[in-house]
Short mmCIF file of C-alpha atoms and ligand atoms in Angstrom, two decimals:
data_model
loop_
_atom_site.label_atom_id
_atom_site.label_comp_id
_atom_site.label_asym_id
_atom_site.label_seq_id
_atom_site.Cartn_x
_atom_site.Cartn_y
_atom_site.Cartn_z
CA MET A 292 89.67 113.39 119.66
CA ASN A 293 90.56 111.16 116.41
CA VAL A 294 90.11 107.88 118.92
CA ARG A 295 91.29 105.05 115.46
CA LEU A 296 94.72 107.48 116.49
CA ALA A 297 94.85 107.06 120.29
CA ALA A 298 94.45 103.56 119.58
CA ILE A 299 97.60 103.16 117.64
CA THR A 300 99.48 105.24 119.77
CA ALA A 301 97.80 103.07 123.05
CA LYS A 302 99.51 100.23 121.02
CA LEU A 303 102.36 101.09 119.64
CA THR A 304 102.88 102.25 122.86
CA GLN A 305 102.87 99.32 124.84
CA HIS A 306 105.10 97.37 121.95
CA LEU A 307 107.93 99.78 122.76
CA HIS A 308 108.34 100.04 126.12
CA ASP A 309 107.73 95.54 126.13
CA VAL A 310 111.00 95.57 123.77
CA VAL A 311 112.87 98.34 126.46
CA GLN A 312 111.18 96.04 129.55
CA GLU A 313 112.51 92.97 127.32
CA PHE A 314 115.85 94.09 126.57
CA GLN A 315 116.38 96.72 128.97
CA VAL A 316 117.25 99.11 126.79
CA THR A 317 119.79 101.64 128.66
CA GLU A 318 120.07 105.77 128.21
CA ASP A 319 123.07 105.54 126.06
CA GLU A 320 120.64 103.76 123.62
CA LEU A 321 118.27 105.36 123.89
CA ILE A 322 119.98 108.69 122.23
CA LYS A 323 121.08 106.36 120.01
CA ALA A 324 118.06 105.49 118.77
CA ILE A 325 116.61 109.65 119.17
CA ASP A 326 120.17 110.55 116.98
CA PHE A 327 118.87 107.58 114.38
CA LEU A 328 115.66 109.07 114.17
CA TYR A 329 116.39 112.60 113.97
CA GLN A 330 118.94 110.63 111.27
CA ILE A 331 116.47 108.99 108.89
CA GLY A 332 114.29 112.81 108.53
CA GLN A 333 117.66 114.51 107.61
CA LYS A 334 118.11 112.32 104.15
CA ASN A 335 115.13 112.25 103.90
CA GLN A 336 114.93 107.95 104.98
CA TYR A 337 111.81 106.75 106.48
CA LEU A 338 109.11 105.80 103.03
CA LEU A 339 113.23 103.60 102.61
CA LEU A 340 112.35 103.23 106.58
CA SER A 341 109.41 101.37 105.84
CA ASP A 342 110.09 99.56 102.83
CA VAL A 343 112.91 97.43 105.23
CA LEU A 344 111.22 96.79 108.13
CA GLY A 345 108.52 95.30 105.27
CA VAL A 346 105.63 97.45 107.02
CA SER A 347 105.73 99.04 102.86
CA VAL A 348 104.54 95.96 100.87
CA LEU A 349 102.75 94.80 104.41
CA VAL A 350 100.52 98.20 103.43
CA ASP A 351 99.75 97.70 100.18
CA ASN A 352 98.83 94.34 100.68
CA ILE A 353 96.27 95.76 103.35
CA THR A 354 95.24 98.54 101.13
CA HIS A 355 94.54 96.14 97.91
CA SER A 356 92.87 92.85 100.36
CA SER A 357 90.21 93.62 98.09
CA GLN A 358 91.65 93.50 94.87
CA HIS A 359 93.34 89.48 96.09
CA HIS A 360 92.25 86.25 94.18
CA GLU A 361 93.86 83.72 92.44
CA SER A 362 93.36 84.90 89.35
CA ALA A 363 94.38 88.63 89.42
CA THR A 364 97.53 90.08 88.91
CA ALA A 365 99.29 91.22 93.11
CA ASN A 366 99.83 94.09 93.93
CA SER A 367 103.21 95.27 94.37
CA VAL A 368 104.32 98.12 95.62
CA GLU A 369 104.97 101.58 94.00
CA GLY A 370 108.34 102.48 95.56
CA PRO A 371 110.33 105.97 95.70
CA LEU A 372 111.63 105.74 91.61
CA TYR A 373 108.33 106.77 89.66
CA ARG A 374 108.33 109.75 87.65
CA ASN A 375 105.05 111.49 86.32
CA GLU A 376 104.71 111.70 82.61
CA ALA A 377 107.02 109.41 80.96
CA PRO A 378 107.58 109.68 77.06
CA LEU A 379 103.87 108.10 75.88
CA MET A 380 104.37 105.27 73.23
CA HIS A 381 102.13 102.79 70.76
CA THR A 382 102.85 99.41 70.83
CA PRO A 383 105.09 98.08 70.11
CA ALA A 384 107.12 100.49 72.08
CA ASN A 385 111.29 101.05 72.48
CA ILE A 386 111.89 102.23 76.32
CA CYS A 387 115.51 102.39 75.95
CA PRO A 388 116.41 103.63 72.16
CA GLU A 389 119.73 104.12 73.30
CA TYR A 390 121.02 101.05 73.83
CA SER A 391 124.68 100.76 75.59
CA GLY A 392 124.21 97.39 77.17
CA GLY A 393 122.90 94.73 77.92
CA ASP A 394 120.38 91.45 77.29
CA ILE A 395 117.62 92.43 74.93
CA LEU A 396 114.23 91.57 76.01
CA PHE A 397 110.51 91.92 74.54
CA MET A 398 107.96 91.96 76.92
CA SER A 399 104.48 91.48 75.81
CA GLY A 400 101.39 90.31 76.89
CA ARG A 401 97.04 91.42 77.06
CA ILE A 402 95.64 94.07 79.62
CA LEU A 403 92.38 92.38 80.39
CA SER A 404 89.54 92.44 82.67
CA PHE A 405 88.67 90.76 85.79
CA GLU A 406 84.81 91.56 85.13
CA ASP A 407 84.82 89.69 81.89
CA GLY A 408 87.82 88.88 80.85
CA ARG A 409 87.80 91.25 78.54
CA PRO A 410 91.20 92.85 76.20
CA LEU A 411 90.81 96.58 76.99
CA ALA A 412 91.80 98.22 74.62
CA HIS A 413 94.48 102.38 75.25
CA ALA A 414 94.63 101.35 78.10
CA VAL A 415 97.61 102.56 79.55
CA LEU A 416 101.37 100.92 81.29
CA ASP A 417 102.92 103.13 82.40
CA VAL A 418 106.19 100.97 83.12
CA TRP A 419 110.15 101.87 84.13
CA GLN A 420 112.79 100.16 85.57
CA THR A 421 117.32 100.55 86.21
CA ASN A 422 119.58 99.47 83.39
CA GLU A 423 121.85 96.53 83.54
CA HIS A 424 123.97 97.88 86.26
CA GLY A 425 120.76 98.33 87.92
CA ILE A 426 120.67 102.17 88.09
CA TYR A 427 117.37 104.59 87.51
CA GLU A 428 118.19 106.90 85.31
CA ASN A 429 116.90 110.01 87.91
CA GLU A 430 120.08 108.69 89.91
CA ASP A 431 122.00 108.24 87.27
CA PRO A 432 124.18 111.47 84.58
CA ASP A 433 124.63 109.58 81.76
CA GLN A 434 121.60 107.57 80.89
CA PRO A 435 119.11 110.33 78.80
CA ASP A 436 116.09 111.54 80.19
CA PHE A 437 113.17 109.16 80.72
CA ASN A 438 116.56 105.75 79.29
CA LEU A 439 114.29 102.55 80.17
CA ARG A 440 110.62 104.29 81.14
CA GLY A 441 107.42 104.53 79.02
CA ARG A 442 103.83 105.10 79.04
CA ILE A 443 103.07 102.60 75.82
CA LEU A 444 99.18 101.84 75.54
CA SER A 445 98.19 99.73 74.87
CA ASP A 446 96.81 97.94 70.92
CA GLU A 447 93.08 97.54 69.91
CA ASN A 448 93.39 93.46 71.76
CA GLY A 449 94.65 95.27 74.67
CA LYS A 450 97.77 94.09 73.56
CA PHE A 451 101.24 94.99 73.84
CA GLU A 452 104.87 95.11 73.00
CA PHE A 453 107.67 96.42 74.21
CA ARG A 454 111.59 96.88 73.44
CA THR A 455 113.75 96.58 76.99
CA ILE A 456 116.62 95.54 78.34
CA VAL A 457 117.64 92.85 81.87
CA PRO A 458 117.79 95.37 84.24
CA ALA A 459 120.04 94.12 86.82
CA PRO A 460 120.08 93.61 90.88
CA TYR A 461 120.75 96.88 92.80
CA GLU A 462 120.88 97.51 96.94
CA ILE A 463 119.24 100.41 98.13
CA GLY A 464 119.57 102.72 100.90
CA LYS A 465 124.25 101.68 99.93
CA THR A 466 124.54 105.43 101.87
CA GLY A 467 122.96 106.95 105.30
CA PRO A 468 121.70 105.88 108.60
CA VAL A 469 119.42 102.82 106.56
CA GLY A 470 122.11 101.52 105.12
CA ASP A 471 123.83 101.67 108.33
CA LEU A 472 121.59 100.01 110.22
CA MET A 473 121.35 97.32 108.22
CA LYS A 474 124.66 96.84 108.16
CA ALA A 475 124.76 96.48 112.01
CA ILE A 476 122.04 94.34 112.21
CA GLY A 477 123.51 91.69 109.93
CA ARG A 478 120.90 92.58 106.81
CA HIS A 479 121.14 92.70 103.14
CA SER A 480 119.68 96.11 101.74
CA TRP A 481 119.76 94.10 98.28
CA ARG A 482 116.60 94.37 95.43
CA PRO A 483 115.70 91.30 92.93
CA ALA A 484 115.79 92.86 90.55
CA HIS A 485 111.61 93.72 88.57
CA ILE A 486 110.03 95.76 86.07
CA HIS A 487 108.00 98.54 87.71
CA PHE A 488 104.27 98.32 85.82
CA LYS A 489 101.24 100.75 86.68
CA VAL A 490 98.35 99.83 84.56
CA SER A 491 95.09 102.28 83.97
CA ALA A 492 92.28 102.29 81.68
CA ASP A 493 89.10 103.77 81.24
CA GLY A 494 86.83 102.55 84.23
CA GLN A 495 89.19 100.23 85.96
CA ARG A 496 91.77 100.10 89.08
CA THR A 497 94.73 101.88 88.91
CA PHE A 498 96.85 98.96 89.67
CA THR A 499 100.75 99.49 90.58
CA THR A 500 103.06 95.86 90.87
CA GLN A 501 106.77 94.54 89.91
CA LEU A 502 107.89 91.16 87.65
CA PHE A 503 110.41 90.32 88.95
CA ILE A 504 112.94 88.39 86.89
CA PRO A 505 114.04 84.73 87.35
CA ASN A 506 117.45 82.77 89.02
CA ASP A 507 118.03 86.72 90.19
CA PRO A 508 120.53 85.72 93.57
CA TRP A 509 118.49 88.30 96.04
CA ILE A 510 114.84 86.89 94.90
CA ASP A 511 113.69 84.64 97.69
CA SER A 512 116.09 87.53 100.20
CA ASP A 513 114.48 91.05 98.91
CA SER A 514 115.33 93.89 101.33
CA ILE A 515 111.74 95.25 101.28
CA GLY A 516 110.15 91.82 101.20
CA ALA A 517 107.62 92.99 97.57
CA VAL A 518 108.93 88.80 95.46
CA LYS A 519 105.30 87.26 95.72
CA GLU A 520 105.49 83.88 93.74
CA SER A 521 102.72 84.92 91.24
CA LEU A 522 105.00 87.98 89.72
CA ILE A 523 108.71 86.49 89.00
CA LEU A 524 108.70 85.97 85.37
CA SER A 525 109.33 83.55 82.91
CA ILE A 526 112.14 85.17 80.88
CA GLU A 527 112.86 83.05 76.93
CA LYS A 528 116.28 82.90 75.69
CA CYS A 529 116.35 83.33 71.94
CA ASP A 530 119.24 82.39 69.54
CA SER A 531 118.17 81.53 66.67
CA PRO A 532 119.95 83.19 63.71
CA ASP A 533 116.58 82.95 62.56
CA GLU A 534 114.69 84.68 65.40
CA MET A 535 117.70 87.89 66.05
CA ARG A 536 117.21 88.52 61.70
CA LYS A 537 113.21 88.64 62.37
CA ARG A 538 114.19 91.69 65.37
CA GLY A 539 116.37 92.89 62.85
CA LEU A 540 120.01 91.70 65.60
CA ASP A 541 122.21 90.39 65.29
CA ARG A 542 123.25 88.76 69.13
CA PRO A 543 120.77 86.79 71.84
CA PHE A 544 117.99 88.44 72.62
CA TYR A 545 115.17 86.91 75.86
CA LYS A 546 111.42 87.97 75.23
CA SER A 547 108.88 87.49 78.53
CA SER A 548 104.90 87.53 78.21
CA TYR A 549 102.74 88.82 81.04
CA ASP A 550 99.49 89.07 81.18
CA PHE A 551 98.08 91.57 83.57
CA ILE A 552 94.49 91.99 84.49
CA LEU A 553 92.49 94.73 85.93
CA HIS A 554 89.62 95.59 88.30
CA PRO A 555 86.91 97.45 87.82
CA HIS A 556 86.45 100.52 90.00
CA ARG A 557 83.36 99.47 91.93
CA MET A 558 85.18 96.54 92.48
FE1 LIG B 1431 113.24 99.58 91.93
#
């Protein structure tokens, strides 16, 4: 017998009974609930349901609780849009070589060891994000393959830099049973604009997080509840002719810096 599964099932059953009792759930509502779960399966939206119920973020926090430390980088969920084997690039990299619009952003920073603060050379910063319309390349036939994705290697000093664009907020599960539920209960489905990161280095625990664009209209009400204060970027606008010339640009751009701190395997 699986003791843990038995205990979880008993507790879940008890809570379900409480809800049914409290709201005097009708047969008609029960059939609708069962059909809803059937539709979730048909549309492959169980992960999305877990996201909007806040369960994904909660489990992620529990899983990485031993990593929680004020001076360590906060973790966040990977989400469903990650792709393996994004192009490998040296720093400084450009993850949108076929620029077609949006505010240009230069992201830089260091990858450091939590243990002794030393910079981690040849760490891999796996990055993925939406375009300026809030769309990932694998959901958009108009974007080049692996657009706005890359695995960027840190240099000898643990530093990285890449050119990208400022991503945009997006709605999750606009169609399908999760979206229908959100509409029916008066909740929006927006996620504030963010950049996903998966950071790995020899001897360090691979680490996944998201960094958020400040002043986003949805920053205080992320539909999956993934925003943490320490994950909100500071972004600076650069519009002096000198700075633009140095970057070879004819328009203002933005820059931001963030250091990632990795935990060794044994911690
Ligand atoms: Fe995302």
